[in-house]
Short mmCIF file of C-alpha atoms in Angstrom, two decimals:
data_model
loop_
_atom_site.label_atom_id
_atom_site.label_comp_id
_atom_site.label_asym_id
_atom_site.label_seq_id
_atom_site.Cartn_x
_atom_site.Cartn_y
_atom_site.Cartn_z
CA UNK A 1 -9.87 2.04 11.20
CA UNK A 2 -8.84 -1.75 10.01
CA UNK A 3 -5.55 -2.00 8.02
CA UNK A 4 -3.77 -5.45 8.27
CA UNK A 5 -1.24 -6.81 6.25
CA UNK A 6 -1.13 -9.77 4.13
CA UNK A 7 0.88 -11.67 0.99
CA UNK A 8 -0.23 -11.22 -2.55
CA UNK A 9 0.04 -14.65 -3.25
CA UNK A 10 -2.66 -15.76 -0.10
CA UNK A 11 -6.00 -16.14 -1.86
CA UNK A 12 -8.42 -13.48 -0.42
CA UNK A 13 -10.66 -13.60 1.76
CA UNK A 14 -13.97 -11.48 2.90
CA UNK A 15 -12.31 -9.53 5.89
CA UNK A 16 -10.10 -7.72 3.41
CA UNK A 17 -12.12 -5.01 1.94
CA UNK A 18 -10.01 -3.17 0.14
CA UNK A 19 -6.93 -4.70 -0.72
CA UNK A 20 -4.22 -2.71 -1.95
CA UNK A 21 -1.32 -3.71 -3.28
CA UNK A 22 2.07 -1.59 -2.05
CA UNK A 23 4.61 -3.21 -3.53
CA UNK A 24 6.84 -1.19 -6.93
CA UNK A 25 6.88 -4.46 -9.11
CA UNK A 26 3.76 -6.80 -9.98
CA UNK A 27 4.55 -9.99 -7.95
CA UNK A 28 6.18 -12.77 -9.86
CA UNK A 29 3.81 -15.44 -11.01
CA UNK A 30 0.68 -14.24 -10.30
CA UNK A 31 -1.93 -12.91 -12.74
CA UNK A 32 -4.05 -9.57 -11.99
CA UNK A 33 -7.46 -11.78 -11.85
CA UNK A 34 -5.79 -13.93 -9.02
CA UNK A 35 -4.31 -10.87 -6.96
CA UNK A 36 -7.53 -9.39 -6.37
CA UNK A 37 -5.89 -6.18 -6.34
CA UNK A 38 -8.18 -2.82 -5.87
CA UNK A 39 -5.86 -0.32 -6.07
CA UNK A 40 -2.02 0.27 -6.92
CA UNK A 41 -0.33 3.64 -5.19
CA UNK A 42 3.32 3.05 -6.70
CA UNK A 43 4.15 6.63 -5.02
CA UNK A 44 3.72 4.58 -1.74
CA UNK A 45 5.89 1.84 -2.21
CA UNK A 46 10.24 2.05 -1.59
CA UNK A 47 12.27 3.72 -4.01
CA UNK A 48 14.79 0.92 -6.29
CA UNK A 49 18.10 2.16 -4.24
CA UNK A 50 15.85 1.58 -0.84
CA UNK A 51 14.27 -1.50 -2.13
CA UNK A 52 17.73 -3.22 -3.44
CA UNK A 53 19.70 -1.91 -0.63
CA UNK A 54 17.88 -3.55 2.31
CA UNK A 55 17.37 -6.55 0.47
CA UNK A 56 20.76 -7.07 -0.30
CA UNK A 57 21.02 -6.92 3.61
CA UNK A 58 22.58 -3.57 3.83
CA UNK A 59 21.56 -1.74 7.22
CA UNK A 60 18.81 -3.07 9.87
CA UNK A 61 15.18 -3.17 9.76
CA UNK A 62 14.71 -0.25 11.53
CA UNK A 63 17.53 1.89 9.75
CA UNK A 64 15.44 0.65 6.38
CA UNK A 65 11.98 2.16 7.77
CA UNK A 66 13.81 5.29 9.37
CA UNK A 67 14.54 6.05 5.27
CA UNK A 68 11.73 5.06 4.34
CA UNK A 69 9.73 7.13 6.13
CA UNK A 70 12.00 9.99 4.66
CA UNK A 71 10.97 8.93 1.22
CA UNK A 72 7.06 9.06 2.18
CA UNK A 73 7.65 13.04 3.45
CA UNK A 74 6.68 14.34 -0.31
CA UNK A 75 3.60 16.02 -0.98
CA UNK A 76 2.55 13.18 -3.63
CA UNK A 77 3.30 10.22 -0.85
CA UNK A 78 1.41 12.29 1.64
CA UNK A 79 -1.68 12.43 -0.69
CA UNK A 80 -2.27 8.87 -0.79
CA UNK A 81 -0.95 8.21 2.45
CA UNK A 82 -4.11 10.39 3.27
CA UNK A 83 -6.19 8.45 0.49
CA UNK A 84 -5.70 5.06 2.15
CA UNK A 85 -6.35 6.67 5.59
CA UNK A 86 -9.63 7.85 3.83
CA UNK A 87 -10.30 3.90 2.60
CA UNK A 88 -9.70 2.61 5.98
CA UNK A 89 -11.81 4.77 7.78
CA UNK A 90 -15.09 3.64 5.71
CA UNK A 91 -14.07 0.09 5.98
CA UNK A 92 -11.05 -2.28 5.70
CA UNK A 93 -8.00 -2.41 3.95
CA UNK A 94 -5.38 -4.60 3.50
CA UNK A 95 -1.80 -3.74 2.33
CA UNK A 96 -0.69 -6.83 -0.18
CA UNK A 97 3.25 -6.89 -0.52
CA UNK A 98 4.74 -10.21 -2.12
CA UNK A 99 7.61 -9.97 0.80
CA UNK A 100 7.98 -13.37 2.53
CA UNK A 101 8.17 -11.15 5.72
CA UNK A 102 5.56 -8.86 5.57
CA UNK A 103 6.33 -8.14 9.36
CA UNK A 104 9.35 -6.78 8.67
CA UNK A 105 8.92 -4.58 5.14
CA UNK A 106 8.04 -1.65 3.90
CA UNK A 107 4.16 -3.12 4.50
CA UNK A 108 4.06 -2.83 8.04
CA UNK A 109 6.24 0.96 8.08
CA UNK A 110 3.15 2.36 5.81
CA UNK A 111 0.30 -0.02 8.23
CA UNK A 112 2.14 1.91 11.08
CA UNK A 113 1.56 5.31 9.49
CA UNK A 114 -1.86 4.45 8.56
CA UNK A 115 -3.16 3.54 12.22
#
């Protein structure tokens, strides 16, 4: 199984097989031709509150993905969890999220999950 992580806005390359975007909001500036973008699970991706609250520095990293991972126990999160699971075991994925830290978002909570 191959997930890695990546930003939207690097061009793509070969090693990404499928690259899925897991972000709530189409990334600023960038058109859908450019992204590249296979598939868009919007259950996957942070709820607003989430989203606004850790960005607006409220809480640590890890406080953010202990919640998050809260959000992602629904029966609709776990179905694509499992969907993307199913992707990465025929080939590779990559999870696109426009965060200038993909190291530290929601990105590497649901790469974590994945593995």
């Amino acid at each position: 199984m191959s997930v890695r992580i990546r930003r939207v806005y690097e061009a793509p390359e070969p090693e990404d097989g499928v690259r899925v975007l897991v972000d709530r909001l189409w990334p600023r500036g960038l058109s859908k031709d450019a992204a590249h973008v296979d598939e868009w699970p919007k259950g996957l991706t942070p709820s607003t509150e989430l989203r606004r609250g850790y960005h607006a520095g409220e809480g640590s990293y890890e406080e953010f993905a202990g919640r998050y991972e809260a959000e992602l126990d629904t029966p609709e999160a776990a179905e694509l969890l499992d969907h993307v699971r199913e992707l990465a075991g025929t080939g590779a994925v990559t999870l696109l999220t426009a965060s200038k830290s993909p190291e530290r978002s929601h990105a590497a909570v649901l790469a974590r999950l994945l593995a």
